[in-house]
Amino acid sequence: MGIRERLSGNEAAAIAMKQINPDVVAAFPITPSTEIPQYFSTFVNNGTVDTEFVAVESEHSAMTACIGAESAGARAMTATSANGLSLMWEMIYIASSLRLPIVMSLVNRAVSGPLNIHNDHSDAMGVRDSGWIMLFSENNQEAYDNLLMAHKIAEHKDVLLPLMVCQDGFITSHSIENIELLEDETVKAFVGTYKPEHYLLNRMEPIAIGPLDLQAYLFEHKYQQSVAMKNAKKVILDVAKEFEELTGRKYSFFEEYKLEDAEIAIVCMNSTAGTTKYVVDNLREKGIKAGLLKLRVFRPFPAEEIAKALSGLKAVAILDKADSLNSAGGALFEDVTSAMYVNKYQVTMCNYIYGIGGRDVSARDIESVYTDLQKIVSDGNLDNPYRYLGLREN
């Protein structure tokens, strides 16, 4: 039986970390993720966990410390947001290239500049090709659950890649919701003990970490990362199935909300999915066949599965909470449309950039997208596929 609680997303993440009881946590405060290491440090202080907490002088140092710890054979975790992730940039790539299964809680926030501490996905989108597995969370429950599954995915012998669990800054990180926690011992048994095959402190196998890697081998090593990311797809589903058997909560690459008979649909990630579900329910009551595809796993990108799920629709809108500033749509739009093309499905699609810098997105805004999709279907004319939602007119 689960434990009923009322927690913010940050509290839920910190409690997940407490139950996992990693060997090392290294972190530096940055809004809106600061509460996660802050809450966790109290567990360290009162002896609830036996984690070595490393209070560093910057986010670059936080990831560096995690890399050192993980290389030595320890299970390491951290948390950050936005500019903090940007300061980690060099080490983010090094962590993945060294195949170190570090787990990070990324509380999504706009990256400077200009300075903004509120939610969009520009931080996550900035590192989408860095070799990290990326899970997104609609609500506090999903942020907690994703963190519990994270190590089993990242540490699998066929994967060995770092993993970040994303949630929307302030929207979920600071909002209190009802949540169901697992017992500490249940989490401990589910996550298991970290037993790396190769690590620096193994005196029986002297190794070097992070050597110079030139033309003769780097290409092949990058290919190995790509293969590991592909392998992660099966592992993610296997771990989700095991988690469902334990909790009754079902997860996959994405959630199909009233999509089975839908004619029009939205694709989005994180907390916007909750608002969209509300709008879909209202539209269904009016006889409008609206649906939603809520993406949970962004890396590895489930291209074939998404294409199949959207193949029967008449029109789809992909919502990006970050602008790629490339005049050709956001990152999620590019990936979804590429998936449709490669898998030979022809569905009319448009992109909406929305919510930049924490701009509020209401149910009325989401409903206007479905209205646009209805018009696209009735007129048979897409016009401009690159659109902005909630942008004030000049």
XYZ file of C-alpha atoms in Angstrom:
394
model
C 0.000 0.000 0.000
C 1.375 3.419 -0.968
C 1.840 6.343 1.392
C -0.527 9.245 0.728
C 1.153 12.631 0.935
C 0.833 16.233 -0.214
C 4.118 17.475 -1.646
C 5.588 19.958 -4.087
C 7.483 18.621 -7.081
C 10.790 19.594 -5.492
C 9.875 17.834 -2.243
C 8.848 14.750 -4.203
C 12.199 14.735 -6.024
C 14.116 15.133 -2.753
C 12.187 12.291 -1.120
C 12.868 10.065 -4.134
C 16.568 10.851 -3.724
C 16.336 10.078 0.009
C 14.752 6.699 -0.692
C 17.346 5.914 -3.368
C 20.083 6.915 -0.890
C 22.833 7.600 -3.467
C 26.490 7.457 -2.483
C 27.170 11.045 -3.540
C 25.065 14.149 -4.194
C 26.872 17.252 -5.467
C 24.855 20.400 -6.109
C 24.861 24.169 -6.250
C 21.703 26.240 -5.612
C 19.811 27.801 -8.510
C 16.151 28.771 -8.750
C 13.812 26.900 -9.102
C 15.703 23.651 -8.301
C 17.368 24.943 -5.104
C 14.885 23.235 -2.800
C 15.833 19.745 -3.998
C 19.404 19.712 -2.608
C 18.213 21.912 0.265
C 15.615 19.362 1.365
C 18.036 16.512 0.705
C 20.760 18.120 2.816
C 18.439 17.904 5.839
C 18.212 14.134 5.309
C 22.007 14.020 5.274
C 22.227 16.175 8.387
C 19.797 14.119 10.449
C 21.297 10.802 9.376
C 18.318 9.579 7.349
C 20.737 8.823 4.502
C 24.441 8.055 4.500
C 25.102 10.026 1.332
C 28.230 12.143 0.953
C 26.816 15.613 0.215
C 29.269 17.840 -1.655
C 28.468 21.564 -1.484
C 30.400 22.917 -4.455
C 31.126 26.444 -5.698
C 29.390 26.141 -9.090
C 27.268 23.870 -11.243
C 30.298 23.034 -13.372
C 31.909 21.705 -10.204
C 28.716 19.853 -9.259
C 28.746 17.810 -12.438
C 32.517 17.385 -12.191
C 32.116 15.956 -8.692
C 29.392 13.592 -9.914
C 31.664 12.451 -12.742
C 34.503 11.795 -10.297
C 32.243 9.921 -7.909
C 30.606 7.826 -10.604
C 33.979 7.045 -12.184
C 35.160 5.782 -8.790
C 32.202 3.386 -8.622
C 29.695 5.427 -6.620
C 26.060 6.177 -7.455
C 25.805 9.952 -7.949
C 22.906 12.412 -8.297
C 22.428 16.158 -8.688
C 19.817 18.799 -9.511
C 19.903 22.064 -11.433
C 18.046 24.480 -13.710
C 18.637 26.754 -16.705
C 21.851 28.761 -16.334
C 23.185 26.153 -13.934
C 22.809 23.528 -16.640
C 24.501 25.906 -19.071
C 27.469 26.224 -16.727
C 27.670 22.415 -16.690
C 27.759 22.318 -20.490
C 31.292 20.930 -20.864
C 30.784 18.306 -18.179
C 27.347 17.256 -19.449
C 28.981 15.953 -22.622
C 31.864 14.395 -20.700
C 29.473 12.525 -18.399
C 27.689 10.901 -21.334
C 30.848 10.201 -23.334
C 32.350 8.412 -20.309
C 29.139 6.329 -20.087
C 28.482 7.319 -16.491
C 24.868 6.695 -15.334
C 24.510 9.894 -13.292
C 20.918 10.914 -12.532
C 19.940 14.583 -12.507
C 16.703 16.328 -11.626
C 16.321 19.188 -14.107
C 13.734 21.755 -13.039
C 13.066 23.502 -16.332
C 13.594 27.251 -16.517
C 14.367 29.821 -19.202
C 18.059 30.212 -20.005
C 19.452 33.760 -20.000
C 19.316 36.176 -21.566
C 17.641 38.362 -20.752
C 17.517 36.976 -17.208
C 14.298 35.119 -16.433
C 13.732 32.628 -13.620
C 10.440 31.200 -14.864
C 9.538 28.118 -16.812
C 10.179 27.148 -20.370
C 12.154 24.273 -21.886
C 15.134 26.132 -23.321
C 17.503 24.481 -20.834
C 16.469 20.921 -21.709
C 16.345 21.636 -25.440
C 19.862 23.070 -25.269
C 21.289 19.683 -24.233
C 18.953 17.419 -26.173
C 21.805 16.049 -28.299
C 24.347 15.641 -25.501
C 23.794 11.921 -25.003
C 21.566 12.038 -21.907
C 18.336 10.083 -21.585
C 15.549 12.623 -21.006
C 12.283 11.900 -19.199
C 9.568 14.559 -18.827
C 6.987 14.762 -16.029
C 3.457 16.123 -16.247
C 2.997 16.397 -12.491
C 4.640 15.772 -9.117
C 3.730 12.093 -9.115
C 5.467 11.562 -12.428
C 8.560 13.479 -11.300
C 8.787 11.145 -8.297
C 8.088 7.994 -10.294
C 10.528 8.906 -13.060
C 13.318 9.385 -10.523
C 12.616 5.974 -8.987
C 12.936 4.361 -12.417
C 15.927 6.447 -13.477
C 18.803 4.419 -12.031
C 17.436 1.072 -13.245
C 17.393 2.519 -16.758
C 20.675 4.421 -16.694
C 22.707 1.707 -14.966
C 21.548 -1.166 -17.167
C 24.521 -2.894 -18.774
C 23.154 -2.279 -22.277
C 22.677 1.453 -21.597
C 25.161 3.071 -19.184
C 24.138 6.619 -19.996
C 23.311 9.565 -17.719
C 19.653 10.446 -17.306
C 17.786 13.649 -16.485
C 14.245 13.858 -15.126
C 12.567 17.100 -16.182
C 9.705 18.954 -14.524
C 8.359 22.477 -15.028
C 9.852 25.123 -12.775
C 7.360 26.655 -10.305
C 4.407 25.090 -12.148
C 5.095 21.665 -10.631
C 8.300 22.198 -8.660
C 6.651 24.547 -6.142
C 2.996 23.512 -6.444
C 1.672 21.093 -3.835
C -0.279 18.091 -5.095
C -1.542 14.817 -3.711
C 1.018 12.102 -4.301
C 1.461 8.420 -3.505
C 4.893 7.434 -2.204
C 6.349 3.967 -1.900
C 7.772 2.564 1.311
C 11.511 3.171 1.724
C 12.323 -0.542 1.704
C 10.227 -1.077 -1.419
C 12.180 1.627 -3.248
C 15.477 0.201 -2.040
C 14.576 -3.249 -3.367
C 13.283 -1.849 -6.669
C 16.272 0.397 -7.411
C 18.820 -2.165 -6.260
C 22.509 -1.782 -5.502
C 24.858 -0.146 -7.971
C 27.539 -2.629 -9.032
C 29.595 -1.143 -11.884
C 31.775 -3.505 -13.885
C 34.602 -0.990 -14.384
C 35.583 1.741 -11.920
C 38.675 3.620 -10.794
C 38.865 2.230 -7.261
C 38.968 -1.381 -8.412
C 42.579 -2.259 -7.606
C 42.266 -5.499 -9.567
C 41.691 -3.581 -12.819
C 43.734 -0.388 -13.206
C 42.028 1.883 -15.763
C 42.216 5.441 -17.053
C 39.161 7.701 -17.282
C 38.826 10.420 -19.910
C 41.912 9.864 -22.075
C 42.607 11.746 -25.289
C 40.464 10.212 -28.023
C 41.552 11.183 -31.529
C 40.663 10.182 -35.089
C 41.374 6.497 -34.673
C 38.612 5.839 -32.131
C 36.319 8.809 -31.372
C 33.908 8.064 -34.226
C 33.399 4.495 -32.995
C 32.959 5.620 -29.406
C 30.252 8.092 -30.442
C 28.558 5.296 -32.371
C 28.592 3.196 -29.204
C 26.752 6.006 -27.404
C 24.173 6.012 -30.186
C 23.688 2.248 -29.878
C 23.303 2.590 -26.111
C 20.617 5.237 -26.618
C 18.742 2.878 -28.937
C 19.100 0.086 -26.380
C 17.560 2.379 -23.780
C 14.176 2.162 -25.517
C 13.664 -1.478 -24.576
C 15.089 -0.960 -21.092
C 12.734 1.982 -20.460
C 9.734 -0.185 -21.333
C 10.999 -3.139 -19.274
C 11.551 -0.954 -16.204
C 8.146 0.706 -16.678
C 6.477 -2.716 -16.781
C 8.215 -3.739 -13.564
C 7.185 -0.434 -11.981
C 3.569 -0.960 -13.036
C 3.536 -4.396 -11.414
C 4.820 -2.779 -8.218
C 2.580 0.307 -8.126
C -0.219 -0.062 -10.664
C 0.971 3.136 -12.354
C 1.568 2.608 -16.069
C 4.209 4.431 -18.100
C 5.489 4.161 -21.649
C 7.248 6.419 -24.156
C 4.164 8.621 -24.244
C 0.555 8.765 -23.124
C -2.241 8.629 -25.683
C -5.141 10.589 -24.213
C -8.394 9.941 -26.114
C -6.315 9.489 -29.237
C -7.812 6.199 -30.437
C -10.631 7.834 -32.434
C -9.327 11.421 -32.559
C -9.285 13.466 -35.747
C -7.185 16.339 -34.400
C -4.543 16.277 -31.683
C -1.863 18.176 -29.790
C 1.608 16.852 -28.982
C 3.259 18.401 -25.908
C 5.383 17.666 -22.834
C 5.352 18.277 -19.081
C 2.638 20.242 -17.232
C 0.928 21.614 -20.357
C -0.476 18.119 -20.850
C -2.694 18.553 -17.803
C -4.309 21.686 -19.205
C -4.659 20.010 -22.583
C -6.475 17.014 -21.082
C -8.987 19.395 -19.506
C -9.580 21.039 -22.892
C -9.871 17.672 -24.653
C -12.547 16.586 -22.172
C -14.535 19.789 -22.796
C -14.257 19.429 -26.562
C -15.335 15.804 -26.425
C -18.521 16.874 -24.628
C -19.213 19.103 -27.628
C -18.699 16.194 -30.051
C -15.277 17.334 -31.264
C -12.892 14.399 -31.682
C -9.837 15.930 -30.041
C -6.913 14.017 -28.555
C -3.505 14.415 -26.977
C -0.135 12.720 -27.243
C 1.871 13.553 -24.114
C 5.516 12.727 -24.670
C 7.327 11.329 -21.632
C 10.533 10.036 -23.249
C 12.221 12.685 -25.383
C 15.618 10.963 -25.581
C 15.782 8.351 -26.917
C 13.180 9.742 -29.289
C 10.494 7.090 -30.020
C 10.122 8.114 -33.654
C 8.489 4.999 -35.072
C 6.036 4.683 -32.207
C 4.997 8.349 -32.351
C 4.534 8.212 -36.108
C 2.257 5.201 -35.805
C 0.235 6.798 -32.990
C -0.377 9.960 -35.039
C -0.815 8.301 -38.426
C -4.633 8.231 -38.407
C -5.168 11.890 -37.578
C -6.261 14.652 -39.943
C -4.226 17.470 -38.361
C -1.735 17.743 -35.496
C -0.267 20.679 -33.576
C 3.120 20.240 -31.890
C 3.706 22.586 -28.946
C 7.286 23.670 -28.204
C 8.068 25.532 -24.966
C 11.359 26.713 -26.466
C 12.163 28.384 -29.763
C 15.051 26.969 -31.770
C 15.466 30.409 -33.424
C 16.031 28.711 -36.769
C 12.922 29.960 -38.644
C 11.837 26.335 -39.081
C 10.089 25.452 -35.825
C 10.995 24.086 -32.400
C 12.931 20.942 -31.541
C 9.912 18.755 -30.782
C 8.243 19.815 -34.026
C 11.350 18.947 -36.023
C 11.623 15.513 -34.427
C 7.950 14.642 -34.842
C 7.740 15.765 -38.469
C 10.966 13.908 -39.255
C 9.501 10.770 -37.678
C 6.355 11.072 -39.796
C 8.324 11.575 -43.004
C 10.759 8.719 -42.446
C 7.934 6.343 -41.551
C 5.953 7.429 -44.633
C 2.926 8.955 -42.924
C 1.385 12.097 -44.391
C -0.468 14.123 -41.762
C -0.882 17.898 -41.782
C 1.182 19.374 -38.943
C 1.867 22.796 -37.508
C 4.066 24.122 -34.741
C 3.261 26.507 -31.892
C 5.998 28.137 -29.847
C 4.436 28.954 -26.478
C 5.044 29.745 -22.817
C 8.449 31.395 -23.280
C 9.832 32.830 -20.042
C 6.878 31.550 -18.058
C 4.151 33.196 -20.165
C 0.901 31.771 -18.846
C -0.892 29.310 -21.104
C -4.582 29.010 -20.340
C -7.216 26.480 -21.330
C -8.545 29.145 -23.707
C -5.151 29.262 -25.447
C -5.084 25.503 -25.867
C -8.670 25.495 -27.119
C -7.691 28.071 -29.759
C -5.123 25.576 -31.091
C -7.819 22.945 -31.522
C -9.996 25.565 -33.230
C -7.128 26.251 -35.640
C -6.783 22.521 -36.309
C -10.490 22.248 -37.096
C -10.146 25.098 -39.566
C -7.104 23.492 -41.187
C -9.094 20.284 -41.672
C -12.215 22.016 -43.002
C -10.338 24.377 -45.344
C -7.706 21.884 -46.423
C -5.156 24.691 -46.145
C -2.309 24.811 -43.614
C -1.027 28.252 -44.582
C 1.836 29.039 -42.156
C 3.042 25.958 -40.196
C 5.250 28.048 -37.853
C 3.083 29.799 -35.287
C 3.214 31.457 -31.875
C 0.668 30.946 -29.105
C -0.077 33.704 -26.606
C 2.266 36.230 -28.213
C 1.168 39.836 -27.639
C 0.595 41.770 -30.828
C 2.859 44.781 -31.477
